[in-house]
Coordinates of C-alpha atoms in Angstrom, one line a residue:
Chain A
M1 CA 7.3 30.2 -1.5
S2 CA 6.1 27.0 0.0
N3 CA 6.9 25.5 3.4
I4 CA 7.3 21.8 3.7
L5 CA 5.7 19.9 6.7
V6 CA 6.9 16.4 7.5
V7 CA 4.5 14.2 9.4
A8 CA 7.0 12.2 11.5
E9 CA 6.3 8.6 12.6
F10 CA 7.4 7.0 15.8
K11 CA 8.1 3.7 17.4
G12 CA 7.2 4.5 21.0
S13 CA 8.9 7.9 21.5
D14 CA 11.7 7.4 18.9
P15 CA 11.3 8.7 15.3
K16 CA 11.3 5.9 12.7
K17 CA 13.9 6.0 10.0
V18 CA 11.3 7.0 7.4
S19 CA 10.9 10.3 9.3
F20 CA 14.5 11.2 8.6
E21 CA 14.1 10.1 5.0
L22 CA 11.2 12.5 4.7
L23 CA 13.1 15.4 6.3
T24 CA 16.0 14.8 3.8
L25 CA 13.6 15.0 0.9
A26 CA 11.8 18.0 2.4
G27 CA 15.2 19.8 2.6
K28 CA 15.7 19.4 -1.2
L29 CA 12.1 20.5 -2.0
A30 CA 12.3 23.5 0.4
A31 CA 15.6 24.7 -1.2
D32 CA 13.9 24.7 -4.6
L33 CA 10.6 26.2 -3.4
G34 CA 12.2 28.8 -1.1
G35 CA 10.4 27.6 2.0
T36 CA 11.2 26.1 5.4
V37 CA 11.2 22.6 6.7
S38 CA 9.0 21.7 9.7
A39 CA 8.2 18.4 11.4
L40 CA 5.1 17.4 13.2
A41 CA 5.5 14.9 16.1
I42 CA 2.2 13.3 17.2
G43 CA 2.4 10.7 19.9
S44 CA 3.1 10.0 23.5
G45 CA 6.4 11.1 25.0
V46 CA 7.5 12.6 21.6
A47 CA 8.6 16.0 23.0
G48 CA 12.0 14.4 23.5
A49 CA 12.4 13.8 19.8
V50 CA 12.8 17.5 18.8
E51 CA 16.6 17.3 18.7
K52 CA 16.6 14.1 16.7
L53 CA 14.3 15.6 14.1
A54 CA 16.3 18.9 14.0
A55 CA 19.5 16.8 13.3
Y56 CA 17.9 16.0 9.9
G57 CA 16.9 19.6 9.1
A58 CA 13.7 20.4 10.9
A59 CA 13.8 24.2 11.6
K60 CA 10.6 23.9 13.6
V61 CA 9.1 20.9 15.3
Y62 CA 5.4 21.0 16.2
V63 CA 4.7 18.7 19.1
A64 CA 1.3 17.2 19.8
D65 CA 2.2 15.2 22.9
G66 CA -0.1 12.9 24.9
V67 CA -1.6 10.9 22.0
D68 CA -1.4 7.3 23.0
K69 CA -3.6 5.8 20.2
Y70 CA -3.8 6.6 16.5
N71 CA -7.1 7.7 15.2
T72 CA -7.6 8.6 11.6
E73 CA -9.9 11.6 12.0
G74 CA -8.0 12.8 15.1
F75 CA -4.6 12.7 13.3
V76 CA -6.0 14.3 10.2
K77 CA -7.4 17.2 12.3
I78 CA -4.1 17.8 14.0
V79 CA -2.1 17.7 10.8
S80 CA -4.6 19.9 9.0
D81 CA -4.5 22.5 11.8
V82 CA -0.7 22.5 11.9
A83 CA -0.4 22.7 8.1
S84 CA -2.4 25.9 8.1
Q85 CA -0.5 27.3 11.1
D86 CA 2.8 26.5 9.3
G87 CA 1.7 27.8 5.9
A88 CA 2.7 24.4 4.5
G89 CA 2.4 24.1 0.8
V90 CA 3.6 20.5 0.8
V91 CA 2.8 17.9 3.4
L92 CA 4.9 14.7 3.4
F93 CA 3.9 11.3 4.9
G94 CA 5.7 8.0 4.8
A95 CA 3.8 5.5 2.6
T96 CA 3.3 3.3 5.7
S97 CA 0.2 2.0 7.4
L98 CA -0.3 5.4 8.9
G99 CA 0.3 7.3 5.7
R100 CA -2.0 5.0 3.7
D101 CA -4.8 5.8 6.1
A102 CA -4.3 9.4 7.0
A103 CA -2.8 11.1 4.0
P104 CA -5.7 10.7 1.5
R105 CA -8.2 11.9 4.1
L106 CA -6.0 14.9 4.8
A107 CA -5.7 15.7 1.1
A108 CA -9.5 15.7 0.8
K109 CA -9.8 17.9 3.9
M110 CA -7.3 20.4 2.6
D111 CA -8.7 20.2 -1.0
A112 CA -5.1 19.2 -2.0
G113 CA -3.6 17.2 -4.8
F114 CA -2.3 13.9 -3.7
V115 CA 0.2 11.3 -4.9
A116 CA 0.9 8.2 -2.9
D117 CA 3.9 5.9 -2.5
C118 CA 6.3 8.1 -4.3
V119 CA 9.8 7.0 -5.1
D120 CA 11.0 10.4 -6.1
A121 CA 9.8 14.0 -5.8
K122 CA 11.3 17.2 -7.2
V123 CA 10.6 20.7 -8.2
V124 CA 10.4 21.4 -12.0
G125 CA 9.6 24.9 -13.2
G126 CA 8.4 25.9 -9.8
K127 CA 6.0 22.9 -9.6
V128 CA 6.2 19.8 -7.5
Q129 CA 6.5 16.6 -9.5
A130 CA 6.2 13.2 -7.8
T131 CA 6.9 9.8 -9.4
H132 CA 5.0 6.8 -8.2
P133 CA 4.9 3.1 -9.2
M134 CA 1.8 1.8 -10.9
F135 CA 0.7 -1.8 -11.6
A136 CA 2.8 -2.8 -8.6
G137 CA 6.0 -1.4 -10.0
N138 CA 5.5 -2.6 -13.6
G139 CA 5.2 1.0 -14.6
F140 CA 5.9 4.5 -13.2
A141 CA 3.9 7.7 -13.6
T142 CA 5.3 11.1 -12.9
I143 CA 2.6 13.4 -11.7
E144 CA 2.7 17.2 -11.6
F145 CA 0.8 19.2 -9.0
A146 CA -1.1 22.2 -10.5
G147 CA -0.3 24.1 -7.3
T148 CA -0.4 23.9 -3.5
P149 CA -1.3 22.5 -1.1
A150 CA 0.0 19.2 -2.2
V151 CA 0.1 16.0 -0.1
V152 CA 2.7 13.3 -0.9
S153 CA 3.4 10.0 0.7
V154 CA 6.9 8.6 0.1
R155 CA 7.9 5.0 0.0
P156 CA 10.3 4.0 2.9
N157 CA 13.9 2.9 2.2
I158 CA 14.2 5.0 -1.0
I159 CA 15.7 8.3 0.1
A160 CA 19.2 8.2 1.5
V161 CA 19.1 10.1 4.7
A162 CA 21.5 13.1 5.1
E163 CA 22.0 14.9 8.3
A164 CA 21.4 18.7 8.2
S165 CA 21.3 20.9 11.2
G166 CA 17.9 22.5 11.7
A167 CA 17.1 25.0 14.4
G168 CA 14.6 22.6 15.9
E169 CA 12.4 25.3 17.5
A170 CA 9.8 23.4 19.5
V171 CA 6.2 24.6 19.1
T172 CA 3.6 22.9 21.3
V173 CA 0.3 22.3 19.5
S174 CA -3.0 20.9 20.7
A175 CA -3.3 17.1 20.8
D176 CA -7.1 17.3 20.8
F177 CA -8.8 15.0 18.3
G178 CA -12.0 17.0 18.3
D179 CA -15.2 15.1 17.6
V180 CA -14.4 11.8 15.9
K181 CA -17.0 9.5 14.3
A182 CA -15.0 6.3 14.5
N183 CA -13.0 5.4 17.6
V184 CA -10.0 3.1 18.0
V185 CA -11.0 0.9 21.0
E186 CA -8.2 -1.6 21.0
E187 CA -4.8 -2.5 19.5
I188 CA -3.9 -6.1 19.2
A189 CA -0.2 -6.8 19.0
G190 CA 1.1 -8.8 16.0
S191 CA 2.6 -12.2 16.5
S192 CA 5.9 -10.9 15.1
A193 CA 8.2 -8.4 16.7
R194 CA 10.0 -8.0 13.4
P195 CA 10.0 -4.8 11.3
D196 CA 7.1 -4.4 8.9
L197 CA 7.9 -5.8 5.5
T198 CA 7.4 -2.4 3.8
E199 CA 10.0 -0.8 6.0
A200 CA 12.4 -3.8 6.3
D201 CA 16.0 -3.4 5.2
R202 CA 16.4 -7.2 4.9
I203 CA 13.8 -9.8 4.0
V204 CA 14.0 -13.6 4.0
S205 CA 11.1 -14.9 2.0
G206 CA 9.7 -18.4 1.3
G207 CA 7.6 -19.9 -1.5
R208 CA 5.4 -23.0 -1.9
A209 CA 8.6 -25.2 -1.9
M210 CA 8.7 -24.5 1.9
K211 CA 6.1 -27.3 2.1
S212 CA 4.7 -26.4 5.5
K213 CA 4.1 -23.7 8.0
E214 CA 6.6 -25.3 10.4
N215 CA 9.4 -25.2 7.9
F216 CA 9.3 -21.4 7.9
K217 CA 11.2 -21.8 11.2
I218 CA 14.5 -22.1 9.2
L219 CA 13.8 -18.8 7.6
E220 CA 12.8 -17.3 11.0
D221 CA 16.2 -18.4 12.3
M222 CA 18.0 -16.7 9.5
A223 CA 15.9 -13.6 9.9
D224 CA 16.9 -13.5 13.6
V225 CA 20.6 -13.5 12.7
L226 CA 20.1 -10.8 10.0
G227 CA 17.6 -8.6 11.9
A228 CA 15.3 -9.3 8.9
S229 CA 11.6 -9.6 8.3
V230 CA 10.1 -12.8 6.9
G231 CA 8.0 -12.7 3.8
A232 CA 6.2 -15.2 1.6
S233 CA 4.9 -15.7 -1.9
R234 CA 1.2 -15.8 -2.7
A235 CA 1.5 -19.5 -3.4
A236 CA 2.9 -20.0 0.2
V237 CA 0.1 -17.9 1.7
D238 CA -2.6 -19.6 -0.3
A239 CA -1.3 -23.0 0.8
G240 CA -1.6 -21.8 4.4
Y241 CA 2.2 -21.9 5.1
A242 CA 2.4 -18.2 5.9
E243 CA 0.1 -15.4 7.2
Q244 CA -1.6 -13.0 4.9
S245 CA 0.4 -10.1 6.4
M246 CA 3.6 -11.8 5.1
Q247 CA 2.7 -11.8 1.4
V248 CA 5.0 -10.0 -1.0
G249 CA 3.7 -9.2 -4.5
Q250 CA 1.1 -7.3 -6.4
T251 CA -1.8 -8.4 -4.2
G252 CA 0.4 -8.3 -1.1
K253 CA 3.1 -5.9 0.1
T254 CA 5.5 -4.0 -2.1
V255 CA 8.9 -4.2 -0.5
N256 CA 12.1 -2.4 -1.0
P257 CA 14.9 -3.9 1.1
S258 CA 18.6 -3.7 0.4
L259 CA 18.7 -7.6 0.6
Y260 CA 15.9 -9.9 -0.5
L261 CA 16.6 -13.6 0.0
A262 CA 14.1 -15.8 -1.9
F263 CA 13.8 -19.5 -0.9
G264 CA 11.8 -21.8 -3.1
I265 CA 10.1 -18.9 -5.0
S266 CA 9.8 -19.4 -8.7
G267 CA 9.5 -15.8 -9.6
A268 CA 5.9 -15.2 -11.0
I269 CA 5.3 -11.7 -12.5
Q270 CA 3.1 -10.8 -9.6
H271 CA 5.7 -11.7 -7.0
M272 CA 8.5 -10.0 -8.8
A273 CA 6.4 -6.9 -9.1
G274 CA 6.4 -6.6 -5.3
M275 CA 10.1 -6.9 -4.7
R276 CA 11.9 -5.9 -8.0
T277 CA 13.2 -2.7 -6.4
S278 CA 15.2 -4.6 -3.8
K279 CA 18.8 -3.6 -4.1
V280 CA 20.2 -7.2 -4.1
I281 CA 18.1 -10.3 -4.8
V282 CA 19.4 -13.8 -3.8
A283 CA 17.4 -16.8 -5.1
V284 CA 17.7 -20.3 -3.9
N285 CA 15.7 -22.9 -5.9
K286 CA 16.1 -26.5 -6.9
D287 CA 14.9 -25.8 -10.4
P288 CA 17.6 -24.2 -12.6
E289 CA 14.8 -23.1 -15.0
A290 CA 13.0 -21.0 -12.3
P291 CA 12.3 -17.6 -13.8
I292 CA 13.6 -15.9 -10.7
F293 CA 17.2 -16.7 -11.7
Q294 CA 16.8 -14.3 -14.7
K295 CA 16.3 -11.4 -12.2
A296 CA 18.4 -12.4 -9.2
D297 CA 21.8 -10.9 -8.5
Y298 CA 23.0 -14.2 -7.0
G299 CA 21.4 -17.6 -7.5
I300 CA 22.1 -20.9 -5.9
V301 CA 20.6 -24.0 -7.6
A302 CA 20.2 -26.4 -4.7
D303 CA 17.7 -27.7 -2.1
L304 CA 16.6 -24.8 0.1
F305 CA 16.4 -27.1 3.1
E306 CA 20.1 -27.8 2.8
V307 CA 21.1 -24.2 1.9
A308 CA 19.2 -22.3 4.6
P309 CA 20.8 -23.7 7.7
V310 CA 24.3 -23.4 6.2
M311 CA 23.7 -19.8 5.1
T312 CA 22.4 -18.9 8.5
E313 CA 25.7 -20.2 10.0
E314 CA 27.7 -18.2 7.5
F315 CA 25.8 -15.1 8.3
K316 CA 26.3 -15.8 12.0
K317 CA 30.1 -16.0 11.5
L318 CA 30.1 -12.6 9.7
L319 CA 27.8 -10.8 12.1
A320 CA 28.9 -12.3 15.4
Chain B
M1 CA -29.7 -0.2 5.8
N2 CA -28.4 -0.1 2.2
I3 CA -24.8 -0.7 1.3
V4 CA -22.9 1.1 -1.4
V5 CA -19.8 -0.7 -2.8
L6 CA -17.3 1.5 -4.7
C7 CA -15.8 -0.6 -7.5
K8 CA -13.1 -0.1 -10.1
Q9 CA -12.2 -1.9 -13.3
V10 CA -8.4 -2.6 -13.5
P11 CA -6.0 -4.4 -15.8
D12 CA -5.6 -8.1 -14.9
T13 CA -2.6 -8.6 -12.5
E14 CA -0.8 -10.8 -15.0
S15 CA -0.9 -8.1 -17.7
R16 CA 2.3 -7.0 -19.5
I17 CA 2.4 -3.3 -19.2
K18 CA 3.6 -1.3 -22.3
L19 CA 4.1 2.3 -23.1
T20 CA 2.3 4.1 -25.9
G21 CA 4.4 4.9 -29.0
D22 CA 5.1 8.5 -27.9
G23 CA 5.8 7.4 -24.2
S24 CA 3.1 9.8 -23.0
G25 CA 1.0 7.0 -21.4
F26 CA 0.4 3.3 -20.8
D27 CA -0.8 1.4 -23.8
M28 CA -4.0 -0.3 -22.7
D29 CA -4.7 -2.0 -26.1
G30 CA -5.2 -5.7 -25.7
I31 CA -5.4 -5.5 -21.9
K32 CA -7.7 -7.9 -20.2
W33 CA -9.9 -5.8 -17.8
I34 CA -11.2 -7.2 -14.5
L35 CA -13.0 -6.1 -11.4
N36 CA -10.3 -4.9 -9.0
P37 CA -9.6 -8.0 -6.8
Y38 CA -9.8 -6.0 -3.6
D39 CA -13.3 -4.7 -4.6
E40 CA -14.4 -8.3 -5.0
Y41 CA -13.8 -8.6 -1.2
A42 CA -16.0 -5.5 -0.7
V43 CA -18.8 -6.9 -2.9
E44 CA -18.6 -10.3 -1.1
E45 CA -18.7 -8.6 2.3
A46 CA -21.7 -6.6 1.4
L47 CA -23.5 -9.7 0.1
K48 CA -22.7 -11.5 3.4
I49 CA -24.1 -8.7 5.4
K50 CA -27.2 -8.6 3.3
E51 CA -27.6 -12.4 3.5
A52 CA -27.4 -12.2 7.3
G53 CA -30.4 -10.0 7.2
K54 CA -28.4 -6.9 8.3
A55 CA -28.8 -4.9 5.0
D56 CA -31.5 -4.5 2.4
K57 CA -29.8 -3.6 -0.8
V58 CA -26.3 -3.6 -2.3
T59 CA -25.6 -0.9 -4.9
V60 CA -22.4 -0.8 -6.9
V61 CA -21.0 2.6 -7.8
S62 CA -18.2 2.8 -10.4
L63 CA -16.5 5.6 -12.4
G64 CA -15.0 5.2 -15.8
P65 CA -15.6 5.0 -19.6
D66 CA -18.1 2.6 -21.0
R67 CA -15.8 -0.5 -20.8
I68 CA -16.2 -0.5 -17.0
V69 CA -19.8 -1.7 -17.3
E70 CA -18.3 -5.2 -17.7
A71 CA -16.7 -5.0 -14.2
V72 CA -20.0 -3.6 -12.8
R73 CA -21.8 -6.6 -14.3
S74 CA -19.3 -8.9 -12.6
A75 CA -20.3 -7.4 -9.3
L76 CA -24.0 -7.7 -10.2
A77 CA -23.5 -11.3 -11.2
M78 CA -22.0 -12.0 -7.7
G79 CA -25.3 -10.7 -6.3
A80 CA -25.3 -6.9 -6.0
D81 CA -28.8 -5.5 -6.7
D82 CA -28.2 -2.5 -8.9
A83 CA -25.5 -0.1 -10.0
V84 CA -24.6 3.5 -10.8
H85 CA -22.1 4.1 -13.7
L86 CA -20.4 7.5 -13.5
K87 CA -19.3 8.2 -17.0
V88 CA -16.0 9.8 -17.9
D89 CA -14.1 9.7 -21.2
E90 CA -10.8 8.5 -20.0
R91 CA -8.9 7.5 -16.8
L92 CA -8.3 10.3 -14.4
G93 CA -4.8 10.8 -12.9
D94 CA -6.2 12.8 -9.9
P95 CA -7.6 10.7 -7.0
L96 CA -9.4 13.7 -5.4
A97 CA -11.3 14.4 -8.7
V98 CA -12.4 10.7 -8.7
A99 CA -13.3 10.9 -5.0
K100 CA -15.4 14.1 -5.5
A101 CA -17.4 12.5 -8.3
L102 CA -18.0 9.3 -6.3
A103 CA -19.0 11.3 -3.1
A104 CA -21.4 13.5 -5.1
A105 CA -23.1 10.4 -6.4
V106 CA -23.1 8.4 -3.1
K107 CA -24.5 11.5 -1.2
D108 CA -27.7 11.2 -3.1
L109 CA -28.2 7.5 -2.3
D110 CA -29.8 6.2 0.9
Y111 CA -26.8 4.4 2.4
G112 CA -25.6 3.1 5.8
L113 CA -22.4 1.6 4.9
V114 CA -19.9 2.3 2.1
L115 CA -17.5 -0.5 1.3
S116 CA -14.6 -0.7 -1.2
G117 CA -11.3 -2.5 -1.7
C118 CA -8.5 -0.9 0.3
R119 CA -6.6 -0.4 -2.9
A120 CA -6.9 -0.7 -6.7
V121 CA -4.1 -2.8 -8.2
D122 CA -3.4 -0.4 -11.1
E123 CA -2.8 3.1 -9.5
D124 CA -2.2 1.5 -6.2
M125 CA -2.6 4.7 -4.2
F126 CA -5.0 3.4 -1.5
A127 CA -6.3 6.9 -1.9
V128 CA -9.9 7.3 -3.1
P129 CA -12.0 5.6 -0.3
G130 CA -10.5 7.7 2.5
M131 CA -11.1 10.9 0.5
V132 CA -14.7 9.8 -0.1
A133 CA -15.2 9.3 3.7
E134 CA -13.9 12.8 4.4
L135 CA -16.0 14.4 1.6
L136 CA -19.1 12.6 3.0
G137 CA -18.2 13.6 6.5
I138 CA -18.3 10.0 7.8
G139 CA -16.0 7.8 9.8
Q140 CA -13.7 5.3 8.2
A141 CA -11.8 2.0 8.8
H142 CA -9.1 1.3 6.3
E143 CA -7.5 -2.1 5.4
V144 CA -10.0 -4.2 7.3
S145 CA -9.7 -7.9 7.5
K146 CA -12.7 -8.6 9.8
L147 CA -16.0 -6.7 10.0
E148 CA -18.9 -7.1 12.4
I149 CA -22.2 -5.3 12.0
E150 CA -24.9 -5.2 14.7
G151 CA -27.8 -2.8 13.8
D152 CA -26.1 0.4 12.9
K153 CA -23.0 -0.4 15.0
V154 CA -19.8 -1.2 13.0
K155 CA -16.8 -3.0 14.5
A156 CA -13.8 -3.2 12.1
F157 CA -10.4 -4.9 12.6
R158 CA -7.7 -3.1 10.7
D159 CA -4.5 -4.7 9.6
I160 CA -1.7 -2.4 10.6
E161 CA 2.0 -2.9 10.8
G162 CA 3.7 -6.3 11.3
G163 CA 0.6 -8.3 11.7
A164 CA -0.9 -6.1 14.4
K165 CA -4.5 -5.2 14.4
Q166 CA -6.4 -2.1 15.4
V167 CA -10.1 -2.3 16.4
V168 CA -12.2 0.6 15.2
E169 CA -15.8 1.1 16.3
G170 CA -18.3 3.5 14.8
S171 CA -21.9 3.9 13.6
A172 CA -23.5 3.9 10.3
P173 CA -23.0 5.7 8.0
M174 CA -19.4 4.7 7.8
L175 CA -16.9 3.7 5.2
V176 CA -14.9 0.5 5.4
T177 CA -12.2 -0.7 3.0
C178 CA -11.5 -4.4 2.7
T179 CA -8.2 -6.2 2.5
K180 CA -7.3 -9.8 1.8
G181 CA -8.3 -12.2 4.5
I182 CA -11.8 -10.7 5.2
N183 CA -13.6 -13.3 3.1
E184 CA -13.3 -15.6 0.0
P185 CA -15.2 -13.9 -2.8
R186 CA -17.8 -16.2 -4.4
Y187 CA -17.7 -17.0 -8.1
A188 CA -20.7 -15.8 -10.1
S189 CA -23.1 -18.6 -10.9
L190 CA -24.5 -19.0 -14.4
P191 CA -28.0 -17.9 -13.2
G192 CA -26.3 -15.0 -11.5
I193 CA -24.6 -13.9 -14.7
M194 CA -27.9 -14.2 -16.6
K195 CA -29.8 -12.2 -14.0
A196 CA -27.0 -9.5 -13.9
K197 CA -27.8 -8.6 -17.5
R198 CA -31.3 -7.4 -16.5
K199 CA -30.2 -5.6 -13.3
P200 CA -30.5 -1.8 -13.5
V201 CA -27.3 0.2 -14.2
N202 CA -28.0 3.9 -13.9
A203 CA -25.6 5.8 -16.1
M204 CA -24.9 9.4 -15.5
D205 CA -22.1 11.9 -16.3
A206 CA -19.5 12.1 -13.5
Q207 CA -19.2 15.4 -11.8
V208 CA -15.5 15.9 -12.3
G209 CA -14.0 19.2 -11.2
D210 CA -10.6 20.8 -11.9
A211 CA -7.7 18.4 -11.6
K212 CA -5.2 19.1 -8.8
C213 CA -2.6 17.0 -10.5
R214 CA -2.0 15.3 -13.8
I215 CA 0.3 12.7 -15.3
V216 CA 3.2 14.3 -17.2
A217 CA 5.4 11.2 -18.0
C218 CA 5.2 7.4 -17.9
T219 CA 8.1 5.1 -17.8
L220 CA 8.8 1.4 -17.4
P221 CA 11.2 0.0 -14.8
E222 CA 14.6 -1.0 -15.8
E223 CA 14.7 -4.8 -16.4
R224 CA 16.9 -6.6 -13.8
Q225 CA 19.6 -8.6 -15.4
A226 CA 20.5 -12.2 -14.4
G227 CA 23.4 -12.2 -12.1
K228 CA 25.8 -15.0 -11.0
V229 CA 24.3 -18.5 -10.6
F230 CA 26.0 -21.2 -8.5
E231 CA 25.2 -24.8 -8.2
G232 CA 25.1 -26.8 -5.0
V233 CA 25.0 -26.2 -1.2
E234 CA 28.8 -26.0 -1.1
K235 CA 28.7 -22.6 -2.8
V236 CA 26.8 -21.0 0.0
A237 CA 29.9 -19.6 1.8
E238 CA 31.1 -18.1 -1.5
V239 CA 27.7 -16.4 -2.1
V240 CA 27.6 -15.0 1.5
K241 CA 31.2 -13.7 1.0
L242 CA 30.0 -11.9 -2.2
L243 CA 27.1 -10.4 -0.4
R244 CA 29.6 -8.8 2.0
E245 CA 32.5 -7.9 -0.3
E246 CA 30.8 -7.3 -3.7
A247 CA 27.2 -6.3 -2.9
K248 CA 28.1 -4.8 0.5
V249 CA 24.7 -5.7 2.0
I250 CA 25.8 -7.7 5.0

């Protein structure tokens, strides 16, 4: 028997979609392992999220309320304490900024096996197996845990969420960080209010053919209509047209949206590696020989500066 | 203060990845191996700190089979002073086993700062450095794009979601992982490359414990097929219609 603990993530006091994805996956693992599904809510004003987490299967919701700033060691302490209180055999994180930071440290603290950024996890012969991309998605490795505890981080936007009524018993736990060696002293808001690329459901992306930073405005306009995030190729970032945080590809972010619109991106291996799992890829490029047309679901051979405004208008008509 | 830089040798990012004949692993024959690009940021940052008179020595620590010495020499050629090579026969699929071996070696060194890349571009787990910090019992700052050192005070700017930053302060000893944007790694000079050949690389067996997890299968992604290609801006309306009616993503 092995209980599953989901470390929920929040935007303000609202659970992020990835939290529901993790609960859905936890439900499947718990059914096979014969354990329960619990969620852990750490944050400020998160006590109100108990019902929302229960609606996706959390039988128990541990609430550490009153934490207004993330701290690696503090979070790891809270998760570790709750994991032992819960008897958790598997701890699930989102493969997000928080998960990338806290999950490995937690695994070391719990002396647990760890697999990051999984696209699938299941129980085979009583053991947990998790599949994760390697070489930026150019290969996949399935890794089997020798036993428990196991810590797994799961890529956002992969698991289809399913509602499941959990009892949602609220359990208040300490929000005390204990002694920490490194302190978060300040958070500086990003220039963009858009969703993070790794969690975005739609992405409008530009390459070197954008020609300037100012020209990215036409992609921003489209992103506004679609509720999308804006990405860029390495060539565009290296040329100074886009910020580092916008880079998609093997040395940037790996993204997984349902719609990826690529403007003036030729389709280098290292870029494709970062966005190949997108459900639908649309490529716009003047060059009919651009390799991206070999991988795109829909291609338009035309000048991106003509296409982008027209496409934005078409999206507006549909979404108005 | 001395700086330890954790480095990994990885396949070049332009490598074509293939499976072995029996599908049990990735075929690494013919792969060009390089120093992990994110670790280059860490080496560069360490050298900058030393050149500013804020550190005395830069030691590279790397785990792997004998081939990794080439990557270690690249770091030495950039300017690191010496290196520790933790020998294992083959790649390990368990990040905690790697972290334990690294932490055991780092513990015996006189260090104030541990730097590394935030990720290795092969396994791409972002896992080992944070584990090492926990095992050493020191503070950490992950995915850092700006680092300030004053005496033993460490101020690190972490890249978090959506271009936001988080400012972390701590004291040495502390672990910091570097991400793109923190610096522009230097190219090794010819004299640097010559000197690197004579710099000490202390080889020892890695202390690898029991694996908590192991690779049981390797696969390649399905190749995407070319879809419908249209010509001219007048086709935009048609494509948008297909996105709604056929692909159902709008």
